[in-house]
């Protein structure tokens, strides 16, 4: 395959323009056709028969010993015969790049049968006798094939093929071929292509198949014959307008494509399919169909397996293909094809964008997920032509900014940030690999409910969320909350995990904040009560020196932190709207915060193995239990307050007073028995509160740093 530099040198603007389609990219078939064109130009060049060759099929044989076995036939006289010159009737040589077009191999991917071309690919490490049989079949089987015979009759040089067939009827000739191959190989097995060279005139040289038009036409007809008989069709073809080129032509209905779409069992693509009439539902010309098939190398390079599905990210440039767009696209596809790194086309495109080699505004991606079920049966879902680099790129940047530079996750005071961070958790520390996580779906794998990928289906919300992010479509907040809560509960109850999954909840909330970013707007809902969750938080960004966050009246920093977090989180802020659900959500959060705060106190000060966090897991929280849990938690808080005062610890008011006062105020109006908040909504923000409460303590690292500084100043 030509390098991008060699590709640019090989084809001028005019030559490349001649090969490109005239219409804008408007369908998957248009993309596949363009990929196939670029691949053909980069491997077998231009020309009528170039799309029919399959250079990759035997690509691993190039420049290997004993990789090409040639039967040399002379048909220049009255009767056909094997060559009798100094090279002899059989030549064992090396298959090279220079011979790719001359040998003109066209693979037929079937367990049994001959290749479409007169050149045939043997199996790996075939013994000499088997190779001899394949060599003889160039005369006895390929030359007498029905389609080849029909093609030879219609061609002015068809007599050449007839002479091969005639020679194949001579037993002595076949024995000579076999002896020559066995002797040449010295009894050793080999992996090779088998072909013929033919001398057609007395004073001419022996010619390769690629130099004989009738061989190429017969190859073409054999390959085309398979495009109309797939899935037991007799002849699914007819005259129609080619959906790719827009030209009237003979079209085929059951041709293959790199993504296994439009197969006989692909009923969502062919509703009410009549296999013989498939060409009417999906008319594609013979040559266009073959070009589409050639897109396979580039299409496969632009895939990634995730969630039990095969996800396609096929880049293209918006509008009509031009030579310059084609060259830029070829660079992306070439890089994807040779890249041995575990990267996606989105990451590759981002590198090109970062190096200012492409403009992201014109770049688009076809995105789909394919779920295989059984042989020739696939489900296609999450399909869009509008995937864009902007959304996954900006989502990764936004998420990193939130956990690294905002007051929700960072602090420079003597009190911890509202939510914890952890360098070992991908979503709780800024990292350069987040674009990979977003584009592969790992971003949602870490936060959504766990599933067995072997049982994944087209309704998998992880796939839907991934495709939504890639094409800029908003995700339903209801789906997110359901997935988040399900994952939290599963980890709470799984013996593999210890304690409350606070890092998971913090990761989910960071993701929720990133998706709500005002420039992305990747969250949506039809429920007015959940609408505040979809709004972008207004957390202060710490991009310069971070000022201390202190209460204006000189009060406790924990109180200022709680007030600030609530006010800057639209889902919790009192002024987010008149809907009572926001107040109820804030009540659930505050209840969780108190449970987390007192639970941490029980664990670290009381050395209790079972705390309020364990006593009131997320799964147990419902509207009917909120009042009881609140009463018991506040009662426990008062008990510890009295206990600490007896021990001589003096502080005004109640332990965790900054939470208790707001909780009492929120939980009483309206009464929880009359709450309207949904269960997932209630449970997630309760879990967020527990995480907040568990993290609501002095920042020991900061305190130790301050003490060290003060000590140094004293000296």
JSON list of N, CA and C in Angstrom, two decimals, residues 258-319:
[
{"chain": "A", "resi": 258, "resn": "UNK", "atom": "N", "xyz": [-18.27, -4.62, 3.60]},
{"chain": "A", "resi": 258, "resn": "UNK", "atom": "CA", "xyz": [-17.37, -4.84, 4.74]},
{"chain": "A", "resi": 258, "resn": "UNK", "atom": "C", "xyz": [-18.06, -4.91, 6.09]},
{"chain": "A", "resi": 259, "resn": "UNK", "atom": "N", "xyz": [-19.30, -4.43, 6.18]},
{"chain": "A", "resi": 259, "resn": "UNK", "atom": "CA", "xyz": [-19.98, -4.42, 7.48]},
{"chain": "A", "resi": 259, "resn": "UNK", "atom": "C", "xyz": [-21.12, -5.42, 7.56]},
{"chain": "A", "resi": 260, "resn": "UNK", "atom": "N", "xyz": [-21.23, -6.27, 6.55]},
{"chain": "A", "resi": 260, "resn": "UNK", "atom": "CA", "xyz": [-22.26, -7.31, 6.55]},
{"chain": "A", "resi": 260, "resn": "UNK", "atom": "C", "xyz": [-23.67, -6.74, 6.58]},
{"chain": "A", "resi": 261, "resn": "UNK", "atom": "N", "xyz": [-23.85, -5.52, 6.08]},
{"chain": "A", "resi": 261, "resn": "UNK", "atom": "CA", "xyz": [-25.18, -4.95, 5.97]},
{"chain": "A", "resi": 261, "resn": "UNK", "atom": "C", "xyz": [-25.84, -5.47, 4.69]},
{"chain": "A", "resi": 262, "resn": "UNK", "atom": "N", "xyz": [-27.13, -5.34, 4.63]},
{"chain": "A", "resi": 262, "resn": "UNK", "atom": "CA", "xyz": [-27.90, -5.66, 3.43]},
{"chain": "A", "resi": 262, "resn": "UNK", "atom": "C", "xyz": [-27.71, -7.11, 3.00]},
{"chain": "A", "resi": 263, "resn": "UNK", "atom": "N", "xyz": [-27.54, -7.98, 4.00]},
{"chain": "A", "resi": 263, "resn": "UNK", "atom": "CA", "xyz": [-27.52, -9.41, 3.71]},
{"chain": "A", "resi": 263, "resn": "UNK", "atom": "C", "xyz": [-28.95, -9.93, 3.71]},
{"chain": "A", "resi": 264, "resn": "UNK", "atom": "N", "xyz": [-29.12, -11.16, 3.27]},
{"chain": "A", "resi": 264, "resn": "UNK", "atom": "CA", "xyz": [-30.47, -11.71, 3.17]},
{"chain": "A", "resi": 264, "resn": "UNK", "atom": "C", "xyz": [-31.19, -11.76, 4.50]},
{"chain": "A", "resi": 265, "resn": "UNK", "atom": "N", "xyz": [-30.45, -11.96, 5.60]},
{"chain": "A", "resi": 265, "resn": "UNK", "atom": "CA", "xyz": [-31.08, -12.06, 6.91]},
{"chain": "A", "resi": 265, "resn": "UNK", "atom": "C", "xyz": [-31.12, -10.72, 7.64]},
{"chain": "A", "resi": 266, "resn": "UNK", "atom": "N", "xyz": [-30.65, -9.67, 6.97]},
{"chain": "A", "resi": 266, "resn": "UNK", "atom": "CA", "xyz": [-30.61, -8.35, 7.57]},
{"chain": "A", "resi": 266, "resn": "UNK", "atom": "C", "xyz": [-31.95, -7.67, 7.34]},
{"chain": "A", "resi": 267, "resn": "UNK", "atom": "N", "xyz": [-32.99, -8.15, 8.05]},
{"chain": "A", "resi": 267, "resn": "UNK", "atom": "CA", "xyz": [-34.34, -7.73, 7.73]},
{"chain": "A", "resi": 267, "resn": "UNK", "atom": "C", "xyz": [-34.61, -6.27, 8.06]},
{"chain": "A", "resi": 268, "resn": "UNK", "atom": "N", "xyz": [-33.87, -5.68, 9.03]},
{"chain": "A", "resi": 268, "resn": "UNK", "atom": "CA", "xyz": [-34.10, -4.26, 9.30]},
{"chain": "A", "resi": 268, "resn": "UNK", "atom": "C", "xyz": [-33.62, -3.39, 8.17]},
{"chain": "A", "resi": 269, "resn": "UNK", "atom": "N", "xyz": [-32.72, -3.91, 7.31]},
{"chain": "A", "resi": 269, "resn": "UNK", "atom": "CA", "xyz": [-32.28, -3.18, 6.13]},
{"chain": "A", "resi": 269, "resn": "UNK", "atom": "C", "xyz": [-33.13, -3.54, 4.92]},
{"chain": "A", "resi": 270, "resn": "UNK", "atom": "N", "xyz": [-33.68, -4.74, 4.93]},
{"chain": "A", "resi": 270, "resn": "UNK", "atom": "CA", "xyz": [-34.48, -5.24, 3.81]},
{"chain": "A", "resi": 270, "resn": "UNK", "atom": "C", "xyz": [-35.85, -5.69, 4.33]},
{"chain": "A", "resi": 271, "resn": "UNK", "atom": "N", "xyz": [-36.70, -4.79, 4.75]},
{"chain": "A", "resi": 271, "resn": "UNK", "atom": "CA", "xyz": [-38.02, -5.23, 5.26]},
{"chain": "A", "resi": 271, "resn": "UNK", "atom": "C", "xyz": [-38.83, -5.89, 4.14]},
{"chain": "A", "resi": 272, "resn": "UNK", "atom": "N", "xyz": [-39.43, -7.04, 4.47]},
{"chain": "A", "resi": 272, "resn": "UNK", "atom": "CA", "xyz": [-40.23, -7.75, 3.48]},
{"chain": "A", "resi": 272, "resn": "UNK", "atom": "C", "xyz": [-39.41, -8.22, 2.29]},
{"chain": "A", "resi": 273, "resn": "UNK", "atom": "N", "xyz": [-38.18, -8.68, 2.55]},
{"chain": "A", "resi": 273, "resn": "UNK", "atom": "CA", "xyz": [-37.24, -9.00, 1.48]},
{"chain": "A", "resi": 273, "resn": "UNK", "atom": "C", "xyz": [-37.71, -10.15, 0.60]},
{"chain": "A", "resi": 274, "resn": "UNK", "atom": "N", "xyz": [-37.68, -9.91, -0.71]},
{"chain": "A", "resi": 274, "resn": "UNK", "atom": "CA", "xyz": [-37.75, -10.96, -1.71]},
{"chain": "A", "resi": 274, "resn": "UNK", "atom": "C", "xyz": [-36.34, -11.05, -2.29]},
{"chain": "A", "resi": 275, "resn": "UNK", "atom": "N", "xyz": [-35.64, -12.14, -2.02]},
{"chain": "A", "resi": 275, "resn": "UNK", "atom": "CA", "xyz": [-34.22, -12.21, -2.33]},
{"chain": "A", "resi": 275, "resn": "UNK", "atom": "C", "xyz": [-33.93, -11.96, -3.81]},
{"chain": "A", "resi": 276, "resn": "UNK", "atom": "N", "xyz": [-34.84, -12.41, -4.68]},
{"chain": "A", "resi": 276, "resn": "UNK", "atom": "CA", "xyz": [-34.61, -12.22, -6.11]},
{"chain": "A", "resi": 276, "resn": "UNK", "atom": "C", "xyz": [-34.80, -10.77, -6.54]},
{"chain": "A", "resi": 277, "resn": "UNK", "atom": "N", "xyz": [-35.57, -10.01, -5.75]},
{"chain": "A", "resi": 277, "resn": "UNK", "atom": "CA", "xyz": [-35.86, -8.62, -6.09]},
{"chain": "A", "resi": 277, "resn": "UNK", "atom": "C", "xyz": [-35.06, -7.64, -5.23]},
{"chain": "A", "resi": 278, "resn": "UNK", "atom": "N", "xyz": [-34.05, -8.14, -4.53]},
{"chain": "A", "resi": 278, "resn": "UNK", "atom": "CA", "xyz": [-33.27, -7.28, -3.64]},
{"chain": "A", "resi": 278, "resn": "UNK", "atom": "C", "xyz": [-32.61, -6.13, -4.38]},
{"chain": "A", "resi": 279, "resn": "UNK", "atom": "N", "xyz": [-32.31, -6.32, -5.66]},
{"chain": "A", "resi": 279, "resn": "UNK", "atom": "CA", "xyz": [-31.68, -5.26, -6.44]},
{"chain": "A", "resi": 279, "resn": "UNK", "atom": "C", "xyz": [-32.59, -4.05, -6.60]},
{"chain": "A", "resi": 280, "resn": "UNK", "atom": "N", "xyz": [-33.89, -4.25, -6.44]},
{"chain": "A", "resi": 280, "resn": "UNK", "atom": "CA", "xyz": [-34.81, -3.10, -6.50]},
{"chain": "A", "resi": 280, "resn": "UNK", "atom": "C", "xyz": [-34.75, -2.30, -5.20]},
{"chain": "A", "resi": 281, "resn": "UNK", "atom": "N", "xyz": [-34.61, -2.99, -4.05]},
{"chain": "A", "resi": 281, "resn": "UNK", "atom": "CA", "xyz": [-34.57, -2.30, -2.76]},
{"chain": "A", "resi": 281, "resn": "UNK", "atom": "C", "xyz": [-33.24, -1.60, -2.53]},
{"chain": "A", "resi": 282, "resn": "UNK", "atom": "N", "xyz": [-32.19, -2.20, -3.07]},
{"chain": "A", "resi": 282, "resn": "UNK", "atom": "CA", "xyz": [-30.85, -1.66, -2.81]},
{"chain": "A", "resi": 282, "resn": "UNK", "atom": "C", "xyz": [-30.00, -1.81, -4.07]},
{"chain": "A", "resi": 283, "resn": "UNK", "atom": "N", "xyz": [-30.28, -1.02, -5.10]},
{"chain": "A", "resi": 283, "resn": "UNK", "atom": "CA", "xyz": [-29.58, -1.18, -6.38]},
{"chain": "A", "resi": 283, "resn": "UNK", "atom": "C", "xyz": [-28.17, -0.59, -6.36]},
{"chain": "A", "resi": 284, "resn": "UNK", "atom": "N", "xyz": [-27.20, -1.42, -6.55]},
{"chain": "A", "resi": 284, "resn": "UNK", "atom": "CA", "xyz": [-25.82, -0.96, -6.64]},
{"chain": "A", "resi": 284, "resn": "UNK", "atom": "C", "xyz": [-25.18, -1.64, -7.84]},
{"chain": "A", "resi": 285, "resn": "UNK", "atom": "N", "xyz": [-24.49, -0.87, -8.66]},
{"chain": "A", "resi": 285, "resn": "UNK", "atom": "CA", "xyz": [-23.94, -1.42, -9.89]},
{"chain": "A", "resi": 285, "resn": "UNK", "atom": "C", "xyz": [-22.85, -2.44, -9.59]},
{"chain": "A", "resi": 286, "resn": "UNK", "atom": "N", "xyz": [-22.56, -3.27, -10.58]},
{"chain": "A", "resi": 286, "resn": "UNK", "atom": "CA", "xyz": [-21.57, -4.32, -10.39]},
{"chain": "A", "resi": 286, "resn": "UNK", "atom": "C", "xyz": [-20.22, -3.75, -9.98]},
{"chain": "A", "resi": 287, "resn": "UNK", "atom": "N", "xyz": [-19.73, -2.77, -10.73]},
{"chain": "A", "resi": 287, "resn": "UNK", "atom": "CA", "xyz": [-18.42, -2.20, -10.43]},
{"chain": "A", "resi": 287, "resn": "UNK", "atom": "C", "xyz": [-18.40, -1.48, -9.09]},
{"chain": "A", "resi": 288, "resn": "UNK", "atom": "N", "xyz": [-19.50, -0.78, -8.77]},
{"chain": "A", "resi": 288, "resn": "UNK", "atom": "CA", "xyz": [-19.57, -0.09, -7.48]},
{"chain": "A", "resi": 288, "resn": "UNK", "atom": "C", "xyz": [-19.59, -1.10, -6.33]},
{"chain": "A", "resi": 289, "resn": "UNK", "atom": "N", "xyz": [-20.28, -2.21, -6.53]},
{"chain": "A", "resi": 289, "resn": "UNK", "atom": "CA", "xyz": [-20.35, -3.24, -5.49]},
{"chain": "A", "resi": 289, "resn": "UNK", "atom": "C", "xyz": [-18.96, -3.79, -5.19]},
{"chain": "A", "resi": 290, "resn": "UNK", "atom": "N", "xyz": [-18.20, -4.04, -6.24]},
{"chain": "A", "resi": 290, "resn": "UNK", "atom": "CA", "xyz": [-16.85, -4.56, -6.05]},
{"chain": "A", "resi": 290, "resn": "UNK", "atom": "C", "xyz": [-15.96, -3.52, -5.38]},
{"chain": "A", "resi": 291, "resn": "UNK", "atom": "N", "xyz": [-16.11, -2.27, -5.75]},
{"chain": "A", "resi": 291, "resn": "UNK", "atom": "CA", "xyz": [-15.33, -1.20, -5.12]},
{"chain": "A", "resi": 291, "resn": "UNK", "atom": "C", "xyz": [-15.66, -1.10, -3.64]},
{"chain": "A", "resi": 292, "resn": "UNK", "atom": "N", "xyz": [-16.93, -1.22, -3.30]},
{"chain": "A", "resi": 292, "resn": "UNK", "atom": "CA", "xyz": [-17.36, -1.21, -1.90]},
{"chain": "A", "resi": 292, "resn": "UNK", "atom": "C", "xyz": [-16.71, -2.36, -1.14]},
{"chain": "A", "resi": 293, "resn": "UNK", "atom": "N", "xyz": [-16.67, -3.52, -1.74]},
{"chain": "A", "resi": 293, "resn": "UNK", "atom": "CA", "xyz": [-16.04, -4.67, -1.09]},
{"chain": "A", "resi": 293, "resn": "UNK", "atom": "C", "xyz": [-14.57, -4.40, -0.78]},
{"chain": "A", "resi": 294, "resn": "UNK", "atom": "N", "xyz": [-13.92, -3.61, -1.63]},
{"chain": "A", "resi": 294, "resn": "UNK", "atom": "CA", "xyz": [-12.51, -3.31, -1.44]},
{"chain": "A", "resi": 294, "resn": "UNK", "atom": "C", "xyz": [-12.25, -2.34, -0.28]},
{"chain": "A", "resi": 295, "resn": "UNK", "atom": "N", "xyz": [-13.32, -1.82, 0.28]},
{"chain": "A", "resi": 295, "resn": "UNK", "atom": "CA", "xyz": [-13.16, -0.89, 1.41]},
{"chain": "A", "resi": 295, "resn": "UNK", "atom": "C", "xyz": [-12.84, -1.63, 2.71]},
{"chain": "A", "resi": 296, "resn": "UNK", "atom": "N", "xyz": [-12.87, -2.95, 2.67]},
{"chain": "A", "resi": 296, "resn": "UNK", "atom": "CA", "xyz": [-12.79, -3.73, 3.91]},
{"chain": "A", "resi": 296, "resn": "UNK", "atom": "C", "xyz": [-11.55, -3.40, 4.74]},
{"chain": "A", "resi": 297, "resn": "UNK", "atom": "N", "xyz": [-10.38, -3.29, 4.12]},
{"chain": "A", "resi": 297, "resn": "UNK", "atom": "CA", "xyz": [-9.16, -3.02, 4.89]},
{"chain": "A", "resi": 297, "resn": "UNK", "atom": "C", "xyz": [-9.28, -1.74, 5.69]},
{"chain": "A", "resi": 298, "resn": "UNK", "atom": "N", "xyz": [-9.76, -0.67, 5.07]},
{"chain": "A", "resi": 298, "resn": "UNK", "atom": "CA", "xyz": [-9.88, 0.61, 5.76]},
{"chain": "A", "resi": 298, "resn": "UNK", "atom": "C", "xyz": [-11.03, 0.59, 6.77]},
{"chain": "A", "resi": 299, "resn": "UNK", "atom": "N", "xyz": [-12.13, -0.06, 6.41]},
{"chain": "A", "resi": 299, "resn": "UNK", "atom": "CA", "xyz": [-13.25, -0.13, 7.35]},
{"chain": "A", "resi": 299, "resn": "UNK", "atom": "C", "xyz": [-12.85, -0.89, 8.60]},
{"chain": "A", "resi": 300, "resn": "UNK", "atom": "N", "xyz": [-12.17, -2.03, 8.42]},
{"chain": "A", "resi": 300, "resn": "UNK", "atom": "CA", "xyz": [-11.76, -2.81, 9.58]},
{"chain": "A", "resi": 300, "resn": "UNK", "atom": "C", "xyz": [-10.76, -2.06, 10.44]},
{"chain": "A", "resi": 301, "resn": "UNK", "atom": "N", "xyz": [-9.94, -1.23, 9.80]},
{"chain": "A", "resi": 301, "resn": "UNK", "atom": "CA", "xyz": [-8.96, -0.44, 10.57]},
{"chain": "A", "resi": 301, "resn": "UNK", "atom": "C", "xyz": [-9.65, 0.60, 11.43]},
{"chain": "A", "resi": 302, "resn": "UNK", "atom": "N", "xyz": [-10.87, 0.96, 11.08]},
{"chain": "A", "resi": 302, "resn": "UNK", "atom": "CA", "xyz": [-11.61, 2.01, 11.79]},
{"chain": "A", "resi": 302, "resn": "UNK", "atom": "C", "xyz": [-12.71, 1.41, 12.67]},
{"chain": "A", "resi": 303, "resn": "UNK", "atom": "N", "xyz": [-12.38, 0.34, 13.35]},
{"chain": "A", "resi": 303, "resn": "UNK", "atom": "CA", "xyz": [-13.36, -0.31, 14.23]},
{"chain": "A", "resi": 303, "resn": "UNK", "atom": "C", "xyz": [-12.77, -0.50, 15.61]},
{"chain": "A", "resi": 304, "resn": "UNK", "atom": "N", "xyz": [-13.67, -0.73, 16.55]},
{"chain": "A", "resi": 304, "resn": "UNK", "atom": "CA", "xyz": [-13.25, -1.03, 17.90]},
{"chain": "A", "resi": 304, "resn": "UNK", "atom": "C", "xyz": [-14.31, -1.91, 18.54]},
{"chain": "A", "resi": 305, "resn": "UNK", "atom": "N", "xyz": [-13.89, -2.95, 19.23]},
{"chain": "A", "resi": 305, "resn": "UNK", "atom": "CA", "xyz": [-14.84, -3.84, 19.89]},
{"chain": "A", "resi": 305, "resn": "UNK", "atom": "C", "xyz": [-15.07, -3.38, 21.32]},
{"chain": "A", "resi": 306, "resn": "UNK", "atom": "N", "xyz": [-16.33, -3.21, 21.67]},
{"chain": "A", "resi": 306, "resn": "UNK", "atom": "CA", "xyz": [-16.67, -2.81, 23.02]},
{"chain": "A", "resi": 306, "resn": "UNK", "atom": "C", "xyz": [-18.10, -3.23, 23.33]},
{"chain": "A", "resi": 307, "resn": "UNK", "atom": "N", "xyz": [-18.35, -3.57, 24.59]},
{"chain": "A", "resi": 307, "resn": "UNK", "atom": "CA", "xyz": [-19.69, -3.95, 25.04]},
{"chain": "A", "resi": 307, "resn": "UNK", "atom": "C", "xyz": [-20.28, -5.11, 24.22]},
{"chain": "A", "resi": 308, "resn": "UNK", "atom": "N", "xyz": [-19.44, -6.01, 23.74]},
{"chain": "A", "resi": 308, "resn": "UNK", "atom": "CA", "xyz": [-19.94, -7.14, 22.97]},
{"chain": "A", "resi": 308, "resn": "UNK", "atom": "C", "xyz": [-20.34, -6.79, 21.56]},
{"chain": "A", "resi": 309, "resn": "UNK", "atom": "N", "xyz": [-20.06, -5.58, 21.14]},
{"chain": "A", "resi": 309, "resn": "UNK", "atom": "CA", "xyz": [-20.42, -5.13, 19.79]},
{"chain": "A", "resi": 309, "resn": "UNK", "atom": "C", "xyz": [-19.18, -4.66, 19.05]},
{"chain": "A", "resi": 310, "resn": "UNK", "atom": "N", "xyz": [-19.33, -4.58, 17.74]},
{"chain": "A", "resi": 310, "resn": "UNK", "atom": "CA", "xyz": [-18.27, -4.03, 16.91]},
{"chain": "A", "resi": 310, "resn": "UNK", "atom": "C", "xyz": [-18.71, -2.63, 16.51]},
{"chain": "A", "resi": 311, "resn": "UNK", "atom": "N", "xyz": [-17.95, -1.64, 16.96]},
{"chain": "A", "resi": 311, "resn": "UNK", "atom": "CA", "xyz": [-18.32, -0.25, 16.73]},
{"chain": "A", "resi": 311, "resn": "UNK", "atom": "C", "xyz": [-17.46, 0.31, 15.60]},
{"chain": "A", "resi": 312, "resn": "UNK", "atom": "N", "xyz": [-18.12, 0.94, 14.65]},
{"chain": "A", "resi": 312, "resn": "UNK", "atom": "CA", "xyz": [-17.43, 1.51, 13.49]},
{"chain": "A", "resi": 312, "resn": "UNK", "atom": "C", "xyz": [-17.34, 3.02, 13.62]},
{"chain": "A", "resi": 313, "resn": "UNK", "atom": "N", "xyz": [-16.12, 3.56, 13.44]},
{"chain": "A", "resi": 313, "resn": "UNK", "atom": "CA", "xyz": [-15.89, 5.00, 13.38]},
{"chain": "A", "resi": 313, "resn": "UNK", "atom": "C", "xyz": [-15.27, 5.28, 12.01]},
{"chain": "A", "resi": 314, "resn": "UNK", "atom": "N", "xyz": [-16.05, 5.63, 11.05]},
{"chain": "A", "resi": 314, "resn": "UNK", "atom": "CA", "xyz": [-15.54, 5.81, 9.69]},
{"chain": "A", "resi": 314, "resn": "UNK", "atom": "C", "xyz": [-15.44, 7.31, 9.37]},
{"chain": "A", "resi": 315, "resn": "UNK", "atom": "N", "xyz": [-14.21, 7.85, 9.33]},
{"chain": "A", "resi": 315, "resn": "UNK", "atom": "CA", "xyz": [-14.06, 9.28, 9.06]},
{"chain": "A", "resi": 315, "resn": "UNK", "atom": "C", "xyz": [-14.31, 9.63, 7.60]},
{"chain": "A", "resi": 316, "resn": "UNK", "atom": "N", "xyz": [-14.82, 10.81, 7.35]},
{"chain": "A", "resi": 316, "resn": "UNK", "atom": "CA", "xyz": [-14.96, 11.34, 5.99]},
{"chain": "A", "resi": 316, "resn": "UNK", "atom": "C", "xyz": [-15.07, 12.84, 6.10]},
{"chain": "A", "resi": 317, "resn": "UNK", "atom": "N", "xyz": [-14.91, 13.51, 4.97]},
{"chain": "A", "resi": 317, "resn": "UNK", "atom": "CA", "xyz": [-15.02, 14.97, 4.96]},
{"chain": "A", "resi": 317, "resn": "UNK", "atom": "C", "xyz": [-16.34, 15.37, 4.33]},
{"chain": "A", "resi": 318, "resn": "UNK", "atom": "N", "xyz": [-17.01, 16.29, 5.00]},
{"chain": "A", "resi": 318, "resn": "UNK", "atom": "CA", "xyz": [-18.34, 16.73, 4.58]},
{"chain": "A", "resi": 318, "resn": "UNK", "atom": "C", "xyz": [-18.30, 17.32, 3.17]},
{"chain": "A", "resi": 319, "resn": "UNK", "atom": "N", "xyz": [-19.34, 17.02, 2.39]},
{"chain": "A", "resi": 319, "resn": "UNK", "atom": "CA", "xyz": [-19.45, 17.60, 1.06]},
{"chain": "A", "resi": 319, "resn": "UNK", "atom": "C", "xyz": [-18.92, 16.69, -0.03]}
]
